Tab-separated table of C-alpha atoms in Angstrom:
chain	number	residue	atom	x	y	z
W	1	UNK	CA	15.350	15.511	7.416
W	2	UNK	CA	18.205	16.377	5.082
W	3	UNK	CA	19.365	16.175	1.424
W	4	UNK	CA	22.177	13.905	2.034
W	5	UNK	CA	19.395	11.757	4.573
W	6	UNK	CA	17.057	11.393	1.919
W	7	UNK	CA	19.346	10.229	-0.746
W	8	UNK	CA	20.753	7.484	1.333
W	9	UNK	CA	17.715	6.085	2.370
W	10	UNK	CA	16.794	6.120	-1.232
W	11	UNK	CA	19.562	4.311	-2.505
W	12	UNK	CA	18.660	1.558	0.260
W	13	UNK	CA	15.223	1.254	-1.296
W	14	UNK	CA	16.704	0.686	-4.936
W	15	UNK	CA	18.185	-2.448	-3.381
W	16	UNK	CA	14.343	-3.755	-2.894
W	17	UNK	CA	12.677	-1.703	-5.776
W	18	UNK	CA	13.563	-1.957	-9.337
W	19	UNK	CA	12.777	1.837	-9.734
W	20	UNK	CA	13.620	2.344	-13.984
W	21	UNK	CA	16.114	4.825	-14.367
W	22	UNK	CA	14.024	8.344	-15.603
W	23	UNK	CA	12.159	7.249	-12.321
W	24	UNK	CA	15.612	7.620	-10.377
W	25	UNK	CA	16.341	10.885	-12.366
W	26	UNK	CA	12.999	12.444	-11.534
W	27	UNK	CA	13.301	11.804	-7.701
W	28	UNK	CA	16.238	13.272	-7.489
W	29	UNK	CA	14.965	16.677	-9.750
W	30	UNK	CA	12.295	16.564	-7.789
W	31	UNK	CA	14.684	16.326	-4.230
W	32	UNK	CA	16.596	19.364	-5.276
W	33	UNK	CA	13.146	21.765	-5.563
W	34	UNK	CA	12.339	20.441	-2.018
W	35	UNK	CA	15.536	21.253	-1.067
W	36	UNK	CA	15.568	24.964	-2.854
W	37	UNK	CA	12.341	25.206	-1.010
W	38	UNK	CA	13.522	24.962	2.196
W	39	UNK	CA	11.966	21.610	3.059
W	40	UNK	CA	8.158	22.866	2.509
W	41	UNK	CA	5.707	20.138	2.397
W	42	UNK	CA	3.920	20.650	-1.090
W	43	UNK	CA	5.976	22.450	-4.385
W	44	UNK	CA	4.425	23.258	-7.654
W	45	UNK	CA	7.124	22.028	-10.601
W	46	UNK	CA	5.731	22.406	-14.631
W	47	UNK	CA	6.249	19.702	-17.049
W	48	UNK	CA	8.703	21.608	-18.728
W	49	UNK	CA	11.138	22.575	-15.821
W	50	UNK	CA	11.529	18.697	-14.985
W	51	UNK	CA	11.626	18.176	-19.115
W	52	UNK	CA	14.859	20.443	-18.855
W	53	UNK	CA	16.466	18.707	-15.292
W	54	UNK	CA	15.817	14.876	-16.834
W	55	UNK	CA	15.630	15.368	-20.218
W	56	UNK	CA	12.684	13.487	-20.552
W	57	UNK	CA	9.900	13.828	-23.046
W	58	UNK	CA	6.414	15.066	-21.140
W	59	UNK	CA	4.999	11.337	-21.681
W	60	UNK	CA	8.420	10.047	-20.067
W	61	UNK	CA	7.719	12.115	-17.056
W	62	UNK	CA	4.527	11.248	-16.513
W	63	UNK	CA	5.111	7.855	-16.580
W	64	UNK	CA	8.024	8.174	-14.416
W	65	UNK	CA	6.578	10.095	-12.026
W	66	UNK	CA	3.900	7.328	-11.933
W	67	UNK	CA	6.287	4.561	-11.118
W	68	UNK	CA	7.413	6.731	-7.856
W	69	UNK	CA	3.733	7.231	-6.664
W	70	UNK	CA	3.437	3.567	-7.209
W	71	UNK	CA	6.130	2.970	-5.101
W	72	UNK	CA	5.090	5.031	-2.331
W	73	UNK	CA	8.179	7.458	-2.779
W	74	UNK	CA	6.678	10.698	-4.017
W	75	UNK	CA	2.823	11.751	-4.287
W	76	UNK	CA	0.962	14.842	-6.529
W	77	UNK	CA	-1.648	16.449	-7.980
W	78	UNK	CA	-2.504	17.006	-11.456
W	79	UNK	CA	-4.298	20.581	-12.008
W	80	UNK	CA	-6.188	21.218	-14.839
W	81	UNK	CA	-5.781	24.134	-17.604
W	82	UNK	CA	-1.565	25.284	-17.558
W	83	UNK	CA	-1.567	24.860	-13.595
W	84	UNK	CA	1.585	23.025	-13.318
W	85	UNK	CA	1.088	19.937	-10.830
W	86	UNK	CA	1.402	19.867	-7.067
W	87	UNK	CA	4.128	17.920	-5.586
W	88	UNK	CA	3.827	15.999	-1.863
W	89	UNK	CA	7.047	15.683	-0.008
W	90	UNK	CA	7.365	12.175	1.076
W	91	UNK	CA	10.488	11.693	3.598
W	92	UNK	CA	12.074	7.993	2.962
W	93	UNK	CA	14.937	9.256	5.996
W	94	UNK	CA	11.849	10.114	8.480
W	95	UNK	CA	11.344	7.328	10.784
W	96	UNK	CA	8.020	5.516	10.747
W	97	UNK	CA	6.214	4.377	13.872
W	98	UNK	CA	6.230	0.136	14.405
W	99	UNK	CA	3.518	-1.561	12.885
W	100	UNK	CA	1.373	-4.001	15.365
W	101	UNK	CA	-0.801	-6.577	14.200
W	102	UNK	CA	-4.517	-6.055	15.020
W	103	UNK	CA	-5.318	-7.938	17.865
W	104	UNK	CA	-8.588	-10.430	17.364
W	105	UNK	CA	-11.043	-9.577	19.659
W	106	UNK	CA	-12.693	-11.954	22.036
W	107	UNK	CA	-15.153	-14.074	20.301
W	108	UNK	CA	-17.023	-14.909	23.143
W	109	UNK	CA	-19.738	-12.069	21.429
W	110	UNK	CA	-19.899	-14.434	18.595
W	111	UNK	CA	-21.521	-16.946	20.876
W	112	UNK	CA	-25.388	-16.926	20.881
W	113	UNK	CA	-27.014	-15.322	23.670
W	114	UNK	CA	-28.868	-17.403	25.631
W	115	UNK	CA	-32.414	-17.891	24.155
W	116	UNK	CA	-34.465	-18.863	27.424
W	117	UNK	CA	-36.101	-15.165	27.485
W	118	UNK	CA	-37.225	-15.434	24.394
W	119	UNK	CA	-39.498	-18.537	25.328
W	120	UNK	CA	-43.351	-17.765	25.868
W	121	UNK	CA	-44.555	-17.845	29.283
W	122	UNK	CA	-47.307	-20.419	29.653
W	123	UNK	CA	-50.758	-19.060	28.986
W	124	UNK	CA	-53.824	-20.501	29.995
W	125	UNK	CA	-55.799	-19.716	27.404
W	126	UNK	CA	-53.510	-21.482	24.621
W	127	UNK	CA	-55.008	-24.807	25.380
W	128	UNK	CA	-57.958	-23.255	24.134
W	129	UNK	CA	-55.872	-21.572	21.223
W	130	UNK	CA	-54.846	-24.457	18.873
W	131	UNK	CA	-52.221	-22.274	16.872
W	132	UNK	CA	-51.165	-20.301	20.193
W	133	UNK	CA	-47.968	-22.700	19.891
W	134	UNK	CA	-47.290	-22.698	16.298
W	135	UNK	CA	-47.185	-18.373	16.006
W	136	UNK	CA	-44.493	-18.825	19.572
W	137	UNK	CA	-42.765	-21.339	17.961
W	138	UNK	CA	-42.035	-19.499	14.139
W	139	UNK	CA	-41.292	-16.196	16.572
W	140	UNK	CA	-38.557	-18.059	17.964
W	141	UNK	CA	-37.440	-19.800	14.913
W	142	UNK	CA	-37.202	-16.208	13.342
W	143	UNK	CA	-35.431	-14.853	16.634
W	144	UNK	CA	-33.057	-17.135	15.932
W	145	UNK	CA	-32.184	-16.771	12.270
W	146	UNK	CA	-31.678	-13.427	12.588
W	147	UNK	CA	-29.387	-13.792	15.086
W	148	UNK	CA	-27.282	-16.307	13.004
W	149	UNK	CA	-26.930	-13.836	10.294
W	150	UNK	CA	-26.011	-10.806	13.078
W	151	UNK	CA	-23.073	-13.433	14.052
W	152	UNK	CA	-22.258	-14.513	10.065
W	153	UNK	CA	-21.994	-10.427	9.588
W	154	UNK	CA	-19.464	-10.229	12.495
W	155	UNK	CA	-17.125	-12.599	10.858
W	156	UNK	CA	-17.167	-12.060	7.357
W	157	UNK	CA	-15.877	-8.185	8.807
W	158	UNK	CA	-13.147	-9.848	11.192
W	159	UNK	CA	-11.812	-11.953	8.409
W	160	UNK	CA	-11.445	-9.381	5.711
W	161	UNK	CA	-8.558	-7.818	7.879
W	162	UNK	CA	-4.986	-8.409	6.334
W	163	UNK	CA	-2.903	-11.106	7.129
W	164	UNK	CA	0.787	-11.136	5.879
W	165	UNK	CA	1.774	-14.147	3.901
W	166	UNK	CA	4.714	-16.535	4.355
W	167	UNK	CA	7.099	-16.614	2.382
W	168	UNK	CA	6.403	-20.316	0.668
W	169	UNK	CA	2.734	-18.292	-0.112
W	170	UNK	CA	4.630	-15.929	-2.282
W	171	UNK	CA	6.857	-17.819	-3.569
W	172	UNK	CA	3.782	-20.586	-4.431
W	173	UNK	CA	1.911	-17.607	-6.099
W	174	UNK	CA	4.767	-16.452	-8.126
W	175	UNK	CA	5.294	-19.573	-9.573
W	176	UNK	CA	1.633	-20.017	-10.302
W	177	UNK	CA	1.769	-16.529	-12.110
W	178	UNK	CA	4.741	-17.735	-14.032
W	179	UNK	CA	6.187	-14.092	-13.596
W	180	UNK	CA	10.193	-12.740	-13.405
W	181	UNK	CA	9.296	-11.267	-9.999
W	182	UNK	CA	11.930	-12.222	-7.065
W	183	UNK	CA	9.373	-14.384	-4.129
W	184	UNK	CA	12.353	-13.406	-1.679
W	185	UNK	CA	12.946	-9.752	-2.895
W	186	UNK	CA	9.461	-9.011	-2.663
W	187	UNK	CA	9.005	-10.797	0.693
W	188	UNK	CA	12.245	-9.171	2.521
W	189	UNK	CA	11.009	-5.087	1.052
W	190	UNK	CA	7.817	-5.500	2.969
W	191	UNK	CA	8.831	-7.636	5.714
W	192	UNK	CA	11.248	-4.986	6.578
W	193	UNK	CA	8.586	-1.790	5.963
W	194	UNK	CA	5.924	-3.486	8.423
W	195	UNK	CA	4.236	-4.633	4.846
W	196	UNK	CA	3.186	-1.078	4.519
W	197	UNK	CA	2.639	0.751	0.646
W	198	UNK	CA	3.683	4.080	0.797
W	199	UNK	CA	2.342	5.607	4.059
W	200	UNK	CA	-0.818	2.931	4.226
W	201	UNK	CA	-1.138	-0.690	5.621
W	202	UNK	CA	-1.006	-3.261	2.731
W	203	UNK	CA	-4.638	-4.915	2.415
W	204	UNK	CA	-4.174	-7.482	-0.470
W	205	UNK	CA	-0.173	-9.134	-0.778
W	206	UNK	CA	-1.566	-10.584	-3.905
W	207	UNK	CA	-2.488	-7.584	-5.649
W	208	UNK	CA	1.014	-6.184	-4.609
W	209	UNK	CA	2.651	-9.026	-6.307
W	210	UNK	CA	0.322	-8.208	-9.804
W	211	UNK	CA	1.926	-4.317	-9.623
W	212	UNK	CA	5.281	-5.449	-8.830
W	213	UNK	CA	4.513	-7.599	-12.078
W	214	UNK	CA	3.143	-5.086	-14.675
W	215	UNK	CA	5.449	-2.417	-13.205
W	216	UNK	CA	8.305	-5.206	-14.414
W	217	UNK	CA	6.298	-5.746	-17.679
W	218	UNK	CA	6.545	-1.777	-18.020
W	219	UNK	CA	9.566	-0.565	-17.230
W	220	UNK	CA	11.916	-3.534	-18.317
W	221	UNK	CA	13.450	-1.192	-20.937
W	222	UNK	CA	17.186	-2.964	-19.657
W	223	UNK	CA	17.451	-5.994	-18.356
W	224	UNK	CA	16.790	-6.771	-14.411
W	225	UNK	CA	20.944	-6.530	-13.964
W	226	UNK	CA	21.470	-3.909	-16.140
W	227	UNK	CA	18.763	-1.528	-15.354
W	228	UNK	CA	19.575	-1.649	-11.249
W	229	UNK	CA	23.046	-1.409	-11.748
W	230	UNK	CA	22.036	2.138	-14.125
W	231	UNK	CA	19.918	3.250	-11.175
W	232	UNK	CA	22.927	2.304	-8.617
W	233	UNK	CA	25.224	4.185	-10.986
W	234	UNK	CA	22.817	7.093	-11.053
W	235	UNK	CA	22.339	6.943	-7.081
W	236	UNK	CA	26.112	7.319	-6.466
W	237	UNK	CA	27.155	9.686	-9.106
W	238	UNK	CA	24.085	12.097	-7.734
W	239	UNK	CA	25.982	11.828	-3.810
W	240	UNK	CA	28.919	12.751	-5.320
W	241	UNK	CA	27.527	15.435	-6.793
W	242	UNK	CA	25.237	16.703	-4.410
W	243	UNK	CA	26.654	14.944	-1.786
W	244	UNK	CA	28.523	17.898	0.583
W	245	UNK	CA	25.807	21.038	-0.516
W	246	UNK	CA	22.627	20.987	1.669
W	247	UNK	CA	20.976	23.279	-0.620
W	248	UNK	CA	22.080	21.913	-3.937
W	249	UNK	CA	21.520	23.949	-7.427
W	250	UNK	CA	19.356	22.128	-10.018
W	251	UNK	CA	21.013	19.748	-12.278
């Protein structure tokens, strides 16, 4: 973990992630107080100190800082009264462990068991019982339903686990949102993070496509070419800055 670490693994993310450019300018205010702070794991920063480093309004940081905890590249929490907010260090350089795919398990459990205990031993005195074999037979009927919906429970829980799309599926959905969002762009950023958000495995693609949309919708205050090449700009200008001082002064 390291200034110069963290900065060039978040310059590789702007190449997946439209980040709007007071979103760029607040990560890197808020990389410099980690840094100050000697790498600690959660900072408090006030409105008005990252006001004066971004020159933002307190309504521009707060929806800039939003954008980032969308993206899965910084995390905080608001306090109430003057407490200024709490920060989370999220590390973009750290490496993450690989992401498996959850093996099925075997379905042979799905399988009824076999239902010859559950038949009535013969009784003598049935024959003189004319509804003996009606009350064994709905008992066994009943066995039986419930059983069904045991094994209809089991699978409705197996199939809500995620399943990555291909990429035809996102592009098919784009084009049936009508959106500007890039099928391919989107597909390549979280084919090549394990399809995880932030530090948590994706559980709906589709609803990842929607925020990718709005966030578009949002922040398009350039457009698409001009605002990443702003952020680029931004990027590299802040390494040459900051580039050869591992413990930076705020900007």
């Amino acid at each position: 973990m390291g200034y110069i670490e963290e900065a060039k693994a978040f310059d590789e993310l702007l190449e997946f992630n439209d980040l709007s450019t007071p979103a760029v300018a607040l990560w890197y205010a808020l990389l410099n107080r980690f840094n100050r702070s000697g790498w600690q794991k959660d900072i408090t920063v006030s409105i008005s100190t990252l006001q004066a480093k971004t020159k933002l309004s307190p309504a521009g940081v707060k929806r800039a800082r939003n954008q980032l905890k969308q993206a899965g590249v910084i995390d905080f929490t608001p306090r109430k009264g003057n407490l200024s907010t709490i920060y989370h260090f999220v590390s973009l350089a750290a490496p993450r462990e690989p992401q498996t795919e959850p093996h099925a398990e075997p379905q042979a459990d799905l399988q009824p068991e076999p239902q010859a205990d559950l038949q009535p031993e013969p009784r003598a005195d049935l024959q003189a019982d004319p509804h003996g074999e009606r009350n064994n037979k709905t008992r066994l009927d009943k066995t039986r339903l419930d059983n069904g919906k045991e094994n209809i429970k089991k699978k409705s829980t197996r199939s809500k686990q995620f399943v990555k799309p291909t990429r035809e599926e996102v592009r098919a959905y784009c084009l049936e949102r009508g959106n500007d969002i890039d099928p391919d762009k989107f597909y390549d950023y979280y084919e090549s993070n394990g399809w995880m958000v932030g530090k948590s495995k994706m559980k709906d693609w589709k609803a990842a496509v929607r925020t990718w949309e709005r966030n578009s919708k949002q922040w398009n205050l350039f457009s698409a070419p001009a605002k990443k090449s702003n952020a680029v700009d931004l990027t590299k200008k802040m390494l040459e800055k900051y580039g050869g001082v591992k413990d930076a002064d705020d900007y």
